[in-house]
Structure formats: structure tokens, C-alpha cells
Amino acid sequence: MSVLVMKNVSVTLGGTSILDDVSLHVGQGEFVSILGPSGAGKSTIFRLLTGAVEHDSGQITCNGQPLTAKQQSFAFMPQRDALMPWRRIIDNLTLGLEVQGISREEARARVTPLLADFGLEDFARHYPAQLSGGMRQRAALLRTVVQDRPVLLLDEPFGALDALTRTQMQAWFEKRWRAARWTTLLVTHDVREAVALSDRIFVLSRRPAHVLTEVQVPGPRPRLGRRITPEAHALEAQVLDILLNQTGKAL
Amino acid sequence: MQSHAPRRSGRGLTRGIPAVLSVVSAFLVWELYVHLSGISPLMLPAPSRVLEQIVLNRALLWDNTLPTLKATCAGFALSLTVAFVLSVALDFMPRLRRALFPIFVVSQTLPLVAIAPLVVLWFGFDLTPKVLLVALVTFFPMLVALVDGYSATDTDIESLMRSMGATRGQIFRSARFPSALPYFFAGLRISITYAVVAAIFAEYVGARAGLGIVILNAKNSFRPDLVLAAVVISSALTLGLFALTALIQKLALRWREVAGT
Ligand SMILES: Nc1ncnc2c1ncn2[C@@H]1O[C@H](COP(=O)(O)OP(=O)(O)O)[C@@H](O)[C@H]1O
Ligand SMILES: [Mg+2]
């Protein structure tokens, strides 16, 4: 059953059509990516889901219910990590729980056991500016998953990292995801990342964005940290071709 | 080329040396000039003479420093409270901001020379007019700093909090207020340097005691050495308050100190 369904959704901002008839769905425990060129409207999809912008037409449902502000179905990780520079890492991690009205102690008690898995156990008392880019990104991810929402929305979580750190973080994240099986919607412009991490990929056109094609990614996990398979390689080439030619015919 | 510029991390005493040197040499030049030119101490007293007057008149100066300090602190406390409460109100009600901001700007265009006698006329010779004048002069930089600081909040942080379901009040407390703190301290440092001067000016216009009265009386009895003695005390007060705000800032913004190590 699908957790999140967007059906024929269109968004216009300041007279500009950003999303044009976008339909997609995410199943329970599934890892789905939205892949598209920069400026396509990928982040706009997340702003729509988190209530920052409104859609003109179409339906969005979560667990069969139309989206409402009170529902809180999503834990969102913005494109830049948005860590508060004045809060220690531990206090950044508990932000979402504090907003839910959970006491600081209780929130810390929930976050602390997860620090080790995210490689942050020695950095809980540090300020964000004292952390490397990769660590900040892991902190932002942990801040997202501790909110314990039905769906994770990750906006280019590895986009700002250097190539080496990005590769390490992707492999680390795949491991964490395999252990937890969060229902995940990932936004990326990186074809290799989408193919490596996803169960399915929705390829978006340039603005105004519509779905060019939906790609199933077969293949066993883990896929990262080992040699890339010829099948994965062929799939990457196909998806890249779709992006470059802006046509959905290839698959 | 190899640079020998002092490192930014150079701390404490060594970093203060240039400042101390320049101040000491300025006073030396002044002292030498007075002695070499033979200018009358009624025109320009030497620093050594001013210092001597401070020691000789320490009881008088002390008795008159207390009222000034009291007016300064009370006025500043009032202005801080008003600036903070107003800034929160303006942040939650943008329409109120458009309505009230022009009034605040106009309040800053009023010449103190004209306003001070009127305030003294209305409120008499005791503490109230001084407190009001100090508040009038100091509240605006803090208000502007706070209002600007709130709107400088990272929009990503605000959208993140909204995605978490935060209320406007939660966003203010956890994001907008902490974002504004560095701005607030910049405004506070400007304000604090005006505060003592404003109190002295208010006393000058009409008071029973205070450094402003010492200055007024010394001027009337042609004692520039005593005028300058009071000026030294007032500068010391301002410097002391400035150092205090710097210390509070350091404690409140510890995350900025730690960051980048
Ligand atoms: N308020 C707005 N008015 C008009 N255009 C906007 C507005 N907000 C965003 N856009 C445009 O929408 C497009 C998609 O933005 P975004 O969703 O951030 O793209 P992506 O995340 O795919 O890079 C961009 O070209 C941007 O200029
Ligand atoms: Mg984006």
C-alpha cells in the first residue's frame, strides 16, 4: 500500500508554473528518489509537502488521508543542513522533539542511544561550526529521523559534500537505511546516487516539472562499497539519456 | 613575503599593548605641551593636575558619581525593557511596526538641548527626568538591532521548524530571538556609550547632585581642572559599562567563541 500519493499536482509560484501535473507515490518502507535537473522544482515538491506552498490542482494523500497541517506526516531535511549555530549538536538533534512538546530530558534520552550509529557520540557537546561537512550532514539526518514521522523527506542530503565524503556518506547511509527501512523520499540531481540508493526513481523534466519516467531499480543490496554492476551501469546511462534528451521513451 | 602581522588569536595583555601605548603617549604629549608652553592652568590644566584634583576632590566626586550612575542604570534598564517588549510586539504585528516606526525615528531627531529642559520642567529635579532622557537616547539602537536581528533569521531554519509543526511562538523563541542576539549586542554597545553622557547632560540642565552638577559648578567657578576631573570619571563609567556589556556578550554568545577552533 502507498503511504504517500501525489496525483496530478500542479504548482504555480509568482505566475510561473513550477510543477505541471506531477504524480508519484511512495510505498511503506520504500526508498524512492526524485531525480531532476537543478531548478526543476524538486525542492518545491518538499515545500508543498511541508505546507510552505500550496498546490493549484491535484490531490495529495498520506495514508489515504488528504494532507492537513495537523497531521505531521513528514520529517524534512532541508537542502542546506539548517543546524542552529547557537545550539550544541545534542540540542539541535532534539529540536523536533522539543517542538512536539517533549521535555528536554526525555528528548535527550531518546537521541543519545542513536548517537553512536551516526558517528556523533564524541560530538554531542560541540557546536555545529566545530564539525566537518560530513558530520554536520549526519547530524541533520539524525535530527530528521528522531522525529519518528511516517515519511522522510531528504533534499539533496549529500549534495554539498566533496566527492570522497559523499561516497562514504552514501555507503554509510545505505547501511543505516537497510537497518531501519525508513520510508524515504530523496531528492537528488545525481544519477549515480539515485540508482545506487533507490527502489524506484521518478525522473523529472526541466521546469515546469512533470514526470518524464518512472524507473524500477532492481538488484540486491547493499549496492555501495563494492564494484558497480554492469546492470546498474546500463541503468545509469539510460537515465542520464532521458535527462539529457528530456524524453520518457527509453524505458 | 613572510607576514609578521600579529595573529588574531593573540590574546589578553599583549593585544592591549598598542592601545595602552597610544593613550599614554597622547597624555605625555599633553603634559609636555602644558609645561613647555607655560599655558595657564586656567586655560588648559596638565593631566597630572587633573589627576591631583581627582584625588583631592575624591569625596565630592564620589558623592556625585553615585546619582549619575543610578540615573544611568535605571534609564538603561527602562530602555532595555521597553526596547525588548516593543521589538517582540513589532515582530508579531508587522502592521504595528509600520504604524509606530516613524514615531521612533522622529524621537531620535529631537535635539537633546531642547528636550532636556522641557523634560526637567515637566518632571522636576529628581531621578525621573534623567531616567527618561537616558532611556530616550539609548532605546532606539537596541530596538533597531533587535528588529533587524529577528528578520535576519535563516529562512531555512524557519521552514525547518515549520515543517516540524512549530508555532509562531516556538519559532520566535528557538530561532528568531537567538538569531537576533549578536545584532542586539551590537546595538547595546552603541547605546551604552550614549547612556552616561545623556545622564550628565540631564543633570547639567537641572539636578541637585551628579557629575553634571560638578561640571556645571566647576565651569562657573573657572576650574577647568575640576571639569576635566569629572570628565575622567564619566569616561571611566562609560568604559566600565562597555566592558561589562562585552563580558555579558562573551558569555551569551559563547558559541561564537568556540566555533572555528
Ligand atoms: N516564489 C517563487 N516565485 C517564482 N519562482 C519561484 C519561486 N520559488 C521558486 N521558484 C522557481 O522554481 C524553480 C524550482 O525551484 P526548486 O524547487 O528550488 O528547484 P530544485 O530544487 O529542483 O533545484 C526555480 O527555477 C525557482 O527559480
Ligand atoms: Mg533544490
XYZ file of N, CA, C and O in Angstrom, chain A residues 50 72 74 76 78 80-88 95-96 98-101 127 129-130 143 147 149, chain B residues 153-157 159-167 170 174-176 178-179 254-255 258-261:
208
model
N 5.522 19.997 3.033
C 5.665 20.524 4.397
C 4.805 21.764 4.619
O 4.914 22.422 5.649
N 1.258 16.123 10.383
C 2.689 15.904 10.649
C 3.166 14.541 10.166
O 3.606 13.706 10.949
N 5.564 14.120 7.864
C 6.893 14.129 7.269
C 7.970 14.654 8.216
O 7.741 15.588 8.964
N 11.510 16.366 7.647
C 12.119 17.029 6.492
C 13.560 17.406 6.783
O 13.872 17.961 7.831
N 16.291 19.775 5.114
C 16.446 20.751 4.036
C 17.772 20.609 3.299
O 18.686 19.923 3.758
N 20.213 22.751 2.632
C 21.362 23.096 3.483
C 21.019 22.586 4.871
O 19.853 22.532 5.240
N 21.986 22.212 5.688
C 21.662 21.421 6.885
C 20.790 22.172 7.899
O 20.082 21.563 8.677
N 20.818 23.529 7.862
C 19.972 24.340 8.752
C 20.163 23.979 10.219
O 19.237 24.055 11.012
N 21.368 23.592 10.597
C 21.658 23.407 12.017
C 21.729 24.792 12.654
O 22.223 25.737 12.035
N 21.231 24.919 13.884
C 21.295 26.203 14.565
C 22.695 26.389 15.139
O 23.112 25.620 16.000
N 23.417 27.420 14.684
C 24.813 27.569 15.115
C 24.962 27.822 16.609
O 26.022 27.575 17.165
N 23.891 28.308 17.254
C 23.987 28.638 18.676
C 23.609 27.460 19.570
O 23.678 27.584 20.781
N 23.172 26.349 18.984
C 22.831 25.190 19.802
C 23.900 24.130 19.652
O 24.402 23.903 18.547
N 24.214 23.461 20.759
C 25.110 22.311 20.675
C 24.433 21.231 19.842
O 23.214 21.233 19.669
N 15.632 19.206 18.590
C 14.734 20.307 18.215
C 13.329 19.831 17.851
O 12.330 20.343 18.361
N 13.261 18.825 16.965
C 11.954 18.349 16.506
C 11.114 17.792 17.642
O 9.901 17.988 17.690
N 11.439 18.658 20.861
C 11.040 19.793 21.700
C 9.816 20.487 21.118
O 8.900 20.863 21.854
N 9.812 20.653 19.783
C 8.673 21.292 19.129
C 7.396 20.485 19.375
O 6.314 21.034 19.552
N 7.547 19.159 19.449
C 6.383 18.305 19.723
C 5.938 18.386 21.186
O 4.980 17.721 21.583
N 6.682 19.129 21.996
C 6.289 19.304 23.387
C 6.925 18.303 24.336
O 6.544 18.211 25.500
N 29.561 22.543 19.013
C 28.696 23.399 18.206
C 28.854 23.008 16.738
O 29.906 22.508 16.340
N 29.583 24.547 14.079
C 30.739 25.089 13.365
C 32.010 24.293 13.645
O 33.002 24.419 12.929
N 31.993 23.468 14.686
C 33.188 22.685 15.013
C 33.210 21.350 14.272
O 34.154 20.596 14.419
N 18.735 14.403 13.258
C 17.672 15.314 13.680
C 16.366 14.988 12.939
O 15.271 15.141 13.481
N 12.553 12.347 14.690
C 11.183 12.860 14.775
C 10.159 11.749 14.631
O 8.985 11.947 14.949
N 8.599 10.268 12.119
C 7.433 10.511 11.266
C 7.305 9.374 10.253
O 8.287 8.680 9.972
N 16.947 36.164 10.509
C 16.921 34.727 10.791
C 16.996 33.926 9.494
O 16.345 34.266 8.507
N 17.801 32.872 9.509
C 17.955 31.965 8.371
C 16.583 31.386 7.999
O 15.936 30.724 8.815
N 16.130 31.650 6.768
C 14.792 31.176 6.372
C 14.733 29.649 6.342
O 13.669 29.070 6.556
N 15.875 29.003 6.083
C 15.887 27.531 6.097
C 15.548 27.001 7.481
O 14.843 26.002 7.629
N 16.082 27.675 8.512
C 15.810 27.234 9.880
C 14.328 27.417 10.191
O 13.697 26.557 10.792
N 11.804 27.456 7.976
C 10.996 26.456 7.249
C 11.134 25.097 7.908
O 10.175 24.332 7.970
N 12.346 24.803 8.372
C 12.550 23.523 9.056
C 11.641 23.423 10.269
O 10.950 22.418 10.464
N 11.620 24.489 11.079
C 10.786 24.449 12.275
C 9.309 24.350 11.916
O 8.551 23.640 12.565
N 8.921 25.057 10.854
C 7.523 24.964 10.436
C 7.199 23.544 9.990
O 6.128 23.013 10.284
N 8.146 22.891 9.305
C 7.907 21.503 8.881
C 7.784 20.580 10.090
O 7.181 19.515 10.010
N 8.360 20.987 11.212
C 8.238 20.195 12.439
C 6.926 20.489 13.159
O 6.641 19.870 14.188
N 6.161 21.459 12.648
C 4.890 21.807 13.267
C 5.014 22.869 14.344
O 4.144 22.990 15.201
N 6.098 23.657 14.310
C 6.306 24.661 15.358
C 5.309 25.803 15.231
O 4.910 26.173 14.129
N 4.911 26.360 16.374
C 4.050 27.537 16.387
C 4.906 28.783 16.163
O 6.137 28.728 16.256
N 7.027 29.351 19.185
C 8.193 28.456 19.258
C 9.277 28.919 18.297
O 10.464 28.890 18.626
N 12.954 29.852 19.651
C 14.074 28.962 19.321
C 14.894 29.431 18.135
O 16.031 28.984 17.982
N 14.329 30.290 17.278
C 15.081 30.688 16.087
C 15.288 32.197 15.989
O 16.422 32.666 15.907
N 14.199 32.952 16.038
C 14.337 34.390 15.763
C 15.087 35.120 16.878
O 15.967 35.945 16.609
N 17.324 33.917 19.259
C 18.771 33.639 19.266
C 19.497 34.227 18.059
O 20.640 34.670 18.177
N 18.827 34.256 16.902
C 19.461 34.857 15.718
C 19.735 36.332 15.928
O 20.712 36.871 15.410
N 28.711 32.415 23.587
C 29.863 31.545 23.711
C 30.057 30.696 22.458
O 31.172 30.375 22.086
N 28.929 30.346 21.813
C 29.041 29.514 20.617
C 29.881 30.165 19.536
O 30.485 29.494 18.716
N 33.656 29.583 20.611
C 34.105 28.206 20.453
C 34.254 27.861 18.984
O 35.208 27.208 18.579
N 33.290 28.324 18.188
C 33.292 27.986 16.770
C 34.603 28.402 16.125
O 35.184 29.408 16.482
N 35.049 27.579 15.186
C 36.252 27.921 14.443
C 37.536 27.521 15.135
O 38.618 27.804 14.637
N 37.437 26.842 16.307
C 38.656 26.341 16.920
C 39.044 25.027 16.294
O 38.214 24.346 15.731
